[in-house]
Amino acid sequence: MSGELLERMVLSAIQFKREDVLVHAGLGEDCAVIDFGEEVCLVTSDPITGAVEGLGELAVHVACNDLAANGGTPVGVQVVLLVPEGTGEDYIRRIMEDVHQTAAQLDVEVIGGHTEVTSRVRDCVVSVTAIGRAPRGRYVTSKGAMPGDDILITKGVGIEATAILARDFSHLLPFAVTADEIEGFTQQLSVVKEGLLAAEHGVHAMHDLTEGGLLGAAREICVAAGVGAEIWEEQVFVPELTQRICRHLQLDPLALLSSGAMLMVSPQGLELKAHLEQAGIPAFVVGRITQGSHPTLVRANGERVYVQAHVEDELWRFFARVEGGKEDGRQVSNGGQSR
């Protein structure tokens, strides 16, 4: 859903605000922040609608990643699982085992939720609410970006989408992708470690690279902070497997679902890059915050491209092609995610 539609249909209907809520619902903000005295409580909710396998793992990571983008330590998750009639018990059990295993690896407890078999859905839908905590003076929002700040990303673009495409659509690829290669991407899905390190380092803003990828995240940072940005295409790291898949399926990796990467805005980009790499997290300076109100992509040939108000994720565009019969694939859910 575009920011304009979200503002008109959803956010404009929310009028009442409490004084102890420090960060309210708004464009570019994925977490609410609530004043709990010396600490703040962070809350976020996210659905997974764009994957067939690995739903539980993805659901936990994308929700906890939102907390990390605000400098929060995840504590617990609640899981809403809606499954169509006729779904096998083994599949439901596997989703919940993946949820538990992924949460436990992050030192996070599954603290409740809701499970329902319903004729209202055609595919399994997993939605996770994650709750975290942070020192009151150290939480981060998307609004803090300032002109002159450096823009960094960790790891590289397309991590989540590469895992989904290689796992669920391998029959469309002219080359084989091994289970080890896929696992190499799924093991990078969490950004909790880098989010906490960056918050301690004093970043001005962070955003995880989810719907719309790098360009979508840059756009949301600009909207939230009222600034512009330059993204330098030549400096963006795209993993080799991601490049191969994108070339074959004609996808733009810069606008591709990229959970596992964090966009960071810092007045000391090179120092932050060194700090992250010392902790074993690859980081790349890929642009800077500018005056203005929107991001601009600077192509490798020097061409400057205005980033549209709504960045359609390349994965959803691919799903639309599949469902329209333009690819030899199976039906999947491609509901838009606001994450």
PDB file of C-alpha atoms in Angstrom, residues 49-297:
ATOM      1  CA  THR A  49       2.264 -13.298   3.147  1.00  0.00           C
ATOM      2  CA  GLY A  50       4.976 -13.719   0.541  1.00  0.00           C
ATOM      3  CA  ALA A  51       6.481 -17.130   1.340  1.00  0.00           C
ATOM      4  CA  VAL A  52       5.448 -20.771   1.262  1.00  0.00           C
ATOM      5  CA  GLU A  53       8.269 -22.446   3.197  1.00  0.00           C
ATOM      6  CA  GLY A  54      10.014 -21.030   6.248  1.00  0.00           C
ATOM      7  CA  LEU A  55       6.997 -18.966   7.359  1.00  0.00           C
ATOM      8  CA  GLY A  56       7.692 -19.265  11.077  1.00  0.00           C
ATOM      9  CA  GLU A  57      11.351 -18.324  10.780  1.00  0.00           C
ATOM     10  CA  LEU A  58      10.639 -15.316   8.571  1.00  0.00           C
ATOM     11  CA  ALA A  59       7.779 -14.109  10.772  1.00  0.00           C
ATOM     12  CA  VAL A  60       9.882 -13.983  13.927  1.00  0.00           C
ATOM     13  CA  HIS A  61      12.842 -12.317  12.228  1.00  0.00           C
ATOM     14  CA  VAL A  62      10.930  -9.534  10.463  1.00  0.00           C
ATOM     15  CA  ALA A  63       9.094  -8.560  13.661  1.00  0.00           C
ATOM     16  CA  CYS A  64      12.188  -8.640  15.869  1.00  0.00           C
ATOM     17  CA  ASN A  65      14.110  -6.742  13.188  1.00  0.00           C
ATOM     18  CA  ASP A  66      11.631  -3.869  13.539  1.00  0.00           C
ATOM     19  CA  LEU A  67      12.477  -3.664  17.239  1.00  0.00           C
ATOM     20  CA  ALA A  68      16.181  -3.661  16.424  1.00  0.00           C
ATOM     21  CA  ALA A  69      15.655  -0.794  13.962  1.00  0.00           C
ATOM     22  CA  ASN A  70      14.489   1.244  16.942  1.00  0.00           C
ATOM     23  CA  GLY A  71      17.417   0.136  19.099  1.00  0.00           C
ATOM     24  CA  GLY A  72      15.308  -2.324  21.088  1.00  0.00           C
ATOM     25  CA  THR A  73      16.162  -5.720  22.560  1.00  0.00           C
ATOM     26  CA  PRO A  74      13.416  -8.248  21.708  1.00  0.00           C
ATOM     27  CA  VAL A  75      11.802  -9.932  24.727  1.00  0.00           C
ATOM     28  CA  GLY A  76       8.713 -11.800  23.532  1.00  0.00           C
ATOM     29  CA  VAL A  77       6.532 -12.539  20.504  1.00  0.00           C
ATOM     30  CA  GLN A  78       2.847 -13.310  20.087  1.00  0.00           C
ATOM     31  CA  VAL A  79       1.886 -15.337  17.023  1.00  0.00           C
ATOM     32  CA  VAL A  80      -1.392 -15.222  15.087  1.00  0.00           C
ATOM     33  CA  LEU A  81      -1.641 -18.174  12.716  1.00  0.00           C
ATOM     34  CA  LEU A  82      -4.522 -18.345  10.227  1.00  0.00           C
ATOM     35  CA  VAL A  83      -4.624 -21.494   8.111  1.00  0.00           C
ATOM     36  CA  PRO A  84      -7.076 -22.607   5.413  1.00  0.00           C
ATOM     37  CA  GLU A  85      -9.358 -25.567   5.953  1.00  0.00           C
ATOM     38  CA  GLY A  86      -7.695 -28.844   5.067  1.00  0.00           C
ATOM     39  CA  THR A  87      -4.208 -27.784   6.194  1.00  0.00           C
ATOM     40  CA  GLY A  88      -2.327 -30.766   7.584  1.00  0.00           C
ATOM     41  CA  GLU A  89      -1.407 -30.904  11.258  1.00  0.00           C
ATOM     42  CA  ASP A  90       2.231 -31.594  10.382  1.00  0.00           C
ATOM     43  CA  TYR A  91       2.491 -28.295   8.446  1.00  0.00           C
ATOM     44  CA  ILE A  92       1.015 -26.278  11.320  1.00  0.00           C
ATOM     45  CA  ARG A  93       3.332 -28.025  13.761  1.00  0.00           C
ATOM     46  CA  ARG A  94       6.341 -27.295  11.544  1.00  0.00           C
ATOM     47  CA  ILE A  95       5.491 -23.582  11.412  1.00  0.00           C
ATOM     48  CA  MET A  96       5.258 -23.380  15.198  1.00  0.00           C
ATOM     49  CA  GLU A  97       8.462 -25.353  15.692  1.00  0.00           C
ATOM     50  CA  ASP A  98      10.217 -22.890  13.361  1.00  0.00           C
ATOM     51  CA  VAL A  99       8.720 -20.001  15.355  1.00  0.00           C
ATOM     52  CA  HIS A 100       9.949 -21.444  18.637  1.00  0.00           C
ATOM     53  CA  GLN A 101      13.415 -22.373  17.359  1.00  0.00           C
ATOM     54  CA  THR A 102      14.009 -18.970  15.749  1.00  0.00           C
ATOM     55  CA  ALA A 103      12.732 -17.085  18.799  1.00  0.00           C
ATOM     56  CA  ALA A 104      14.881 -19.166  21.148  1.00  0.00           C
ATOM     57  CA  GLN A 105      17.992 -18.417  19.081  1.00  0.00           C
ATOM     58  CA  LEU A 106      17.264 -14.713  19.667  1.00  0.00           C
ATOM     59  CA  ASP A 107      16.655 -15.305  23.408  1.00  0.00           C
ATOM     60  CA  VAL A 108      12.987 -14.432  22.838  1.00  0.00           C
ATOM     61  CA  GLU A 109       9.990 -16.188  24.373  1.00  0.00           C
ATOM     62  CA  VAL A 110       6.788 -17.080  22.529  1.00  0.00           C
ATOM     63  CA  ILE A 111       4.332 -15.538  24.990  1.00  0.00           C
ATOM     64  CA  GLY A 112       0.989 -16.244  23.322  1.00  0.00           C
ATOM     65  CA  GLY A 113      -1.115 -15.609  20.255  1.00  0.00           C
ATOM     66  CA  HIS A 114      -4.033 -17.138  18.372  1.00  0.00           C
ATOM     67  CA  THR A 115      -4.380 -20.086  15.994  1.00  0.00           C
ATOM     68  CA  GLU A 116      -7.418 -20.527  13.749  1.00  0.00           C
ATOM     69  CA  VAL A 117      -8.497 -22.767  10.883  1.00  0.00           C
ATOM     70  CA  THR A 118     -10.696 -20.669   8.633  1.00  0.00           C
ATOM     71  CA  SER A 119     -12.240 -20.678   5.172  1.00  0.00           C
ATOM     72  CA  ARG A 120     -11.469 -16.937   4.961  1.00  0.00           C
ATOM     73  CA  VAL A 121      -7.847 -17.489   3.858  1.00  0.00           C
ATOM     74  CA  ARG A 122      -6.513 -19.457   0.904  1.00  0.00           C
ATOM     75  CA  ASP A 123      -2.908 -19.710   2.160  1.00  0.00           C
ATOM     76  CA  CYS A 124      -1.341 -19.792   5.606  1.00  0.00           C
ATOM     77  CA  VAL A 125      -0.914 -16.327   7.115  1.00  0.00           C
ATOM     78  CA  VAL A 126       1.432 -15.751  10.038  1.00  0.00           C
ATOM     79  CA  SER A 127       1.397 -12.441  11.902  1.00  0.00           C
ATOM     80  CA  VAL A 128       3.771 -11.738  14.781  1.00  0.00           C
ATOM     81  CA  THR A 129       3.609  -9.022  17.424  1.00  0.00           C
ATOM     82  CA  ALA A 130       7.029  -8.471  18.987  1.00  0.00           C
ATOM     83  CA  ILE A 131       7.686  -6.673  22.269  1.00  0.00           C
ATOM     84  CA  GLY A 132      11.066  -5.258  23.251  1.00  0.00           C
ATOM     85  CA  ARG A 133      12.809  -2.872  25.599  1.00  0.00           C
ATOM     86  CA  ALA A 134      15.458  -0.149  25.410  1.00  0.00           C
ATOM     87  CA  PRO A 135      16.989   2.488  27.712  1.00  0.00           C
ATOM     88  CA  ARG A 136      14.788   5.575  27.593  1.00  0.00           C
ATOM     89  CA  GLY A 137      17.560   7.776  26.212  1.00  0.00           C
ATOM     90  CA  ARG A 138      18.781   5.372  23.532  1.00  0.00           C
ATOM     91  CA  TYR A 139      15.861   4.332  21.381  1.00  0.00           C
ATOM     92  CA  VAL A 140      16.100   5.254  17.690  1.00  0.00           C
ATOM     93  CA  THR A 141      13.391   6.365  15.243  1.00  0.00           C
ATOM     94  CA  SER A 142      13.205   6.976  11.510  1.00  0.00           C
ATOM     95  CA  LYS A 143      12.780  10.718  12.107  1.00  0.00           C
ATOM     96  CA  GLY A 144      16.329  11.437  13.226  1.00  0.00           C
ATOM     97  CA  ALA A 145      18.064  11.579   9.821  1.00  0.00           C
ATOM     98  CA  MET A 146      19.799  14.919   9.130  1.00  0.00           C
ATOM     99  CA  PRO A 147      21.336  16.405   5.950  1.00  0.00           C
ATOM    100  CA  GLY A 148      25.003  15.470   5.731  1.00  0.00           C
ATOM    101  CA  ASP A 149      24.557  12.104   7.464  1.00  0.00           C
ATOM    102  CA  ASP A 150      26.011   8.998   5.829  1.00  0.00           C
ATOM    103  CA  ILE A 151      23.738   6.148   4.752  1.00  0.00           C
ATOM    104  CA  LEU A 152      24.966   2.601   5.376  1.00  0.00           C
ATOM    105  CA  ILE A 153      23.526  -0.840   4.836  1.00  0.00           C
ATOM    106  CA  THR A 154      24.649  -4.088   6.408  1.00  0.00           C
ATOM    107  CA  LYS A 155      25.317  -7.382   4.588  1.00  0.00           C
ATOM    108  CA  GLY A 156      23.720  -6.566   1.212  1.00  0.00           C
ATOM    109  CA  VAL A 157      20.369  -6.313  -0.565  1.00  0.00           C
ATOM    110  CA  GLY A 158      17.858  -9.009  -1.482  1.00  0.00           C
ATOM    111  CA  ILE A 159      18.611 -11.438   1.358  1.00  0.00           C
ATOM    112  CA  GLU A 160      15.040 -12.475   2.242  1.00  0.00           C
ATOM    113  CA  ALA A 161      13.762 -12.459  -1.344  1.00  0.00           C
ATOM    114  CA  THR A 162      16.705 -14.575  -2.506  1.00  0.00           C
ATOM    115  CA  ALA A 163      15.872 -17.224   0.100  1.00  0.00           C
ATOM    116  CA  ILE A 164      12.170 -17.191  -0.886  1.00  0.00           C
ATOM    117  CA  LEU A 165      12.805 -17.344  -4.637  1.00  0.00           C
ATOM    118  CA  ALA A 166      15.492 -20.023  -4.375  1.00  0.00           C
ATOM    119  CA  ARG A 167      13.386 -22.148  -2.029  1.00  0.00           C
ATOM    120  CA  ASP A 168       9.862 -21.730  -3.443  1.00  0.00           C
ATOM    121  CA  PHE A 169      10.579 -21.099  -7.145  1.00  0.00           C
ATOM    122  CA  SER A 170      13.668 -23.170  -7.885  1.00  0.00           C
ATOM    123  CA  HIS A 171      11.781 -24.771 -10.814  1.00  0.00           C
ATOM    124  CA  LEU A 172      11.903 -21.401 -12.614  1.00  0.00           C
ATOM    125  CA  LEU A 173      15.684 -21.081 -12.387  1.00  0.00           C
ATOM    126  CA  PRO A 174      18.043 -22.469 -15.058  1.00  0.00           C
ATOM    127  CA  PHE A 175      20.611 -23.317 -12.400  1.00  0.00           C
ATOM    128  CA  ALA A 176      20.550 -25.350  -9.209  1.00  0.00           C
ATOM    129  CA  VAL A 177      20.668 -23.731  -5.775  1.00  0.00           C
ATOM    130  CA  THR A 178      21.834 -25.989  -2.963  1.00  0.00           C
ATOM    131  CA  ALA A 179      20.262 -26.230   0.476  1.00  0.00           C
ATOM    132  CA  ASP A 180      23.518 -24.909   1.938  1.00  0.00           C
ATOM    133  CA  GLU A 181      23.336 -21.814  -0.289  1.00  0.00           C
ATOM    134  CA  ILE A 182      19.768 -21.123   0.833  1.00  0.00           C
ATOM    135  CA  GLU A 183      20.721 -21.629   4.462  1.00  0.00           C
ATOM    136  CA  GLY A 184      23.533 -19.125   3.986  1.00  0.00           C
ATOM    137  CA  PHE A 185      20.849 -16.506   3.302  1.00  0.00           C
ATOM    138  CA  THR A 186      18.347 -17.578   5.966  1.00  0.00           C
ATOM    139  CA  GLN A 187      21.099 -17.444   8.593  1.00  0.00           C
ATOM    140  CA  GLN A 188      21.521 -13.726   7.817  1.00  0.00           C
ATOM    141  CA  LEU A 189      17.874 -12.742   8.306  1.00  0.00           C
ATOM    142  CA  SER A 190      18.281 -11.213  11.767  1.00  0.00           C
ATOM    143  CA  VAL A 191      19.496  -7.620  12.187  1.00  0.00           C
ATOM    144  CA  VAL A 192      19.142  -7.582  15.976  1.00  0.00           C
ATOM    145  CA  LYS A 193      22.890  -7.668  16.624  1.00  0.00           C
ATOM    146  CA  GLU A 194      23.755  -4.808  14.276  1.00  0.00           C
ATOM    147  CA  GLY A 195      20.754  -2.755  15.387  1.00  0.00           C
ATOM    148  CA  LEU A 196      21.842  -2.833  19.013  1.00  0.00           C
ATOM    149  CA  LEU A 197      25.469  -2.111  18.115  1.00  0.00           C
ATOM    150  CA  ALA A 198      24.466   0.863  15.975  1.00  0.00           C
ATOM    151  CA  ALA A 199      22.137   2.242  18.656  1.00  0.00           C
ATOM    152  CA  GLU A 200      25.006   2.133  21.150  1.00  0.00           C
ATOM    153  CA  HIS A 201      27.157   3.946  18.579  1.00  0.00           C
ATOM    154  CA  GLY A 202      24.703   6.841  18.346  1.00  0.00           C
ATOM    155  CA  VAL A 203      23.082   6.486  14.925  1.00  0.00           C
ATOM    156  CA  HIS A 204      20.529   9.134  13.992  1.00  0.00           C
ATOM    157  CA  ALA A 205      18.044   6.737  12.330  1.00  0.00           C
ATOM    158  CA  MET A 206      17.595   3.125  11.238  1.00  0.00           C
ATOM    159  CA  HIS A 207      15.185   1.141   9.076  1.00  0.00           C
ATOM    160  CA  ASP A 208      15.218  -2.545   8.174  1.00  0.00           C
ATOM    161  CA  LEU A 209      15.133  -3.268   4.446  1.00  0.00           C
ATOM    162  CA  THR A 210      11.781  -4.969   3.966  1.00  0.00           C
ATOM    163  CA  GLU A 211       9.072  -4.066   1.447  1.00  0.00           C
ATOM    164  CA  GLY A 212      10.579  -2.068  -1.402  1.00  0.00           C
ATOM    165  CA  GLY A 213      14.108  -3.051  -0.388  1.00  0.00           C
ATOM    166  CA  LEU A 214      16.782  -0.374  -0.144  1.00  0.00           C
ATOM    167  CA  LEU A 215      14.830   2.158  -2.187  1.00  0.00           C
ATOM    168  CA  GLY A 216      11.673   1.612  -0.150  1.00  0.00           C
ATOM    169  CA  ALA A 217      13.542   1.997   3.149  1.00  0.00           C
ATOM    170  CA  ALA A 218      15.277   5.154   1.925  1.00  0.00           C
ATOM    171  CA  ARG A 219      11.926   6.570   0.892  1.00  0.00           C
ATOM    172  CA  GLU A 220      10.389   5.895   4.315  1.00  0.00           C
ATOM    173  CA  ILE A 221      13.343   7.487   6.103  1.00  0.00           C
ATOM    174  CA  CYS A 222      12.961  10.586   3.927  1.00  0.00           C
ATOM    175  CA  VAL A 223       9.218  10.807   4.579  1.00  0.00           C
ATOM    176  CA  ALA A 224       9.610  10.362   8.336  1.00  0.00           C
ATOM    177  CA  ALA A 225      12.457  12.885   8.697  1.00  0.00           C
ATOM    178  CA  GLY A 226      11.468  15.370   5.997  1.00  0.00           C
ATOM    179  CA  VAL A 227      14.806  15.065   4.213  1.00  0.00           C
ATOM    180  CA  GLY A 228      16.218  13.953   0.876  1.00  0.00           C
ATOM    181  CA  ALA A 229      18.799  11.295   0.095  1.00  0.00           C
ATOM    182  CA  GLU A 230      21.255  10.121  -2.534  1.00  0.00           C
ATOM    183  CA  ILE A 231      21.741   6.384  -3.020  1.00  0.00           C
ATOM    184  CA  TRP A 232      24.859   5.429  -4.968  1.00  0.00           C
ATOM    185  CA  GLU A 233      24.066   2.294  -6.965  1.00  0.00           C
ATOM    186  CA  GLU A 234      27.724   1.434  -7.528  1.00  0.00           C
ATOM    187  CA  GLN A 235      28.371   1.183  -3.776  1.00  0.00           C
ATOM    188  CA  VAL A 236      25.486  -1.209  -3.027  1.00  0.00           C
ATOM    189  CA  PHE A 237      26.564  -4.795  -2.429  1.00  0.00           C
ATOM    190  CA  VAL A 238      24.407  -7.389  -4.212  1.00  0.00           C
ATOM    191  CA  PRO A 239      25.294 -11.034  -3.374  1.00  0.00           C
ATOM    192  CA  GLU A 240      26.249 -13.152  -6.369  1.00  0.00           C
ATOM    193  CA  LEU A 241      23.273 -15.529  -6.073  1.00  0.00           C
ATOM    194  CA  THR A 242      20.919 -12.551  -5.794  1.00  0.00           C
ATOM    195  CA  GLN A 243      22.437 -11.090  -8.958  1.00  0.00           C
ATOM    196  CA  ARG A 244      21.955 -14.341 -10.864  1.00  0.00           C
ATOM    197  CA  ILE A 245      18.336 -14.758  -9.776  1.00  0.00           C
ATOM    198  CA  CYS A 246      17.527 -11.115 -10.508  1.00  0.00           C
ATOM    199  CA  ARG A 247      19.078 -11.280 -13.978  1.00  0.00           C
ATOM    200  CA  HIS A 248      17.080 -14.370 -14.882  1.00  0.00           C
ATOM    201  CA  LEU A 249      13.749 -13.171 -13.426  1.00  0.00           C
ATOM    202  CA  GLN A 250      14.314  -9.545 -14.522  1.00  0.00           C
ATOM    203  CA  LEU A 251      14.119  -8.050 -11.027  1.00  0.00           C
ATOM    204  CA  ASP A 252      15.758  -4.918  -9.612  1.00  0.00           C
ATOM    205  CA  PRO A 253      17.729  -5.964  -6.490  1.00  0.00           C
ATOM    206  CA  LEU A 254      17.581  -2.424  -5.067  1.00  0.00           C
ATOM    207  CA  ALA A 255      13.778  -2.649  -4.742  1.00  0.00           C
ATOM    208  CA  LEU A 256      13.708  -6.255  -3.565  1.00  0.00           C
ATOM    209  CA  LEU A 257      12.546  -7.541  -0.157  1.00  0.00           C
ATOM    210  CA  SER A 258      15.744  -7.472   1.892  1.00  0.00           C
ATOM    211  CA  SER A 259      15.133  -8.511   5.501  1.00  0.00           C
ATOM    212  CA  GLY A 260      18.549  -9.264   6.948  1.00  0.00           C
ATOM    213  CA  ALA A 261      19.957  -5.893   5.952  1.00  0.00           C
ATOM    214  CA  MET A 262      19.658  -2.721   8.028  1.00  0.00           C
ATOM    215  CA  LEU A 263      19.751   0.835   6.689  1.00  0.00           C
ATOM    216  CA  MET A 264      21.591   3.100   9.116  1.00  0.00           C
ATOM    217  CA  VAL A 265      21.951   6.872   9.105  1.00  0.00           C
ATOM    218  CA  SER A 266      24.981   8.177  10.958  1.00  0.00           C
ATOM    219  CA  PRO A 267      27.008  11.385  11.140  1.00  0.00           C
ATOM    220  CA  GLN A 268      30.119   9.158  11.314  1.00  0.00           C
ATOM    221  CA  GLY A 269      29.562   6.559   8.654  1.00  0.00           C
ATOM    222  CA  LEU A 270      33.125   5.294   8.280  1.00  0.00           C
ATOM    223  CA  GLU A 271      33.537   4.933  12.036  1.00  0.00           C
ATOM    224  CA  LEU A 272      30.251   3.021  12.254  1.00  0.00           C
ATOM    225  CA  LYS A 273      31.289   0.812   9.322  1.00  0.00           C
ATOM    226  CA  ALA A 274      34.546  -0.072  11.117  1.00  0.00           C
ATOM    227  CA  HIS A 275      32.644  -0.674  14.383  1.00  0.00           C
ATOM    228  CA  LEU A 276      30.261  -3.112  12.691  1.00  0.00           C
ATOM    229  CA  GLU A 277      32.955  -4.915  10.730  1.00  0.00           C
ATOM    230  CA  GLN A 278      34.982  -5.377  13.907  1.00  0.00           C
ATOM    231  CA  ALA A 279      31.946  -7.299  15.204  1.00  0.00           C
ATOM    232  CA  GLY A 280      31.890  -9.436  12.038  1.00  0.00           C
ATOM    233  CA  ILE A 281      29.036  -7.590  10.282  1.00  0.00           C
ATOM    234  CA  PRO A 282      29.775  -6.407   6.709  1.00  0.00           C
ATOM    235  CA  ALA A 283      28.714  -2.788   6.164  1.00  0.00           C
ATOM    236  CA  PHE A 284      28.732  -0.463   3.165  1.00  0.00           C
ATOM    237  CA  VAL A 285      28.403   3.318   2.876  1.00  0.00           C
ATOM    238  CA  VAL A 286      25.874   3.653   0.048  1.00  0.00           C
ATOM    239  CA  GLY A 287      24.779   7.294   0.117  1.00  0.00           C
ATOM    240  CA  ARG A 288      24.073  10.391   2.155  1.00  0.00           C
ATOM    241  CA  ILE A 289      21.141  12.372   3.521  1.00  0.00           C
ATOM    242  CA  THR A 290      20.493  15.643   1.667  1.00  0.00           C
ATOM    243  CA  GLN A 291      18.192  18.609   1.737  1.00  0.00           C
ATOM    244  CA  GLY A 292      14.881  17.959  -0.002  1.00  0.00           C
ATOM    245  CA  SER A 293      12.010  15.551   0.457  1.00  0.00           C
ATOM    246  CA  HIS A 294      12.741  12.404  -1.545  1.00  0.00           C
ATOM    247  CA  PRO A 295      15.567   9.997  -2.385  1.00  0.00           C
ATOM    248  CA  THR A 296      17.451  10.023  -5.673  1.00  0.00           C
ATOM    249  CA  LEU A 297      19.221   6.978  -7.075  1.00  0.00           C
TER     250      LEU A 297
END
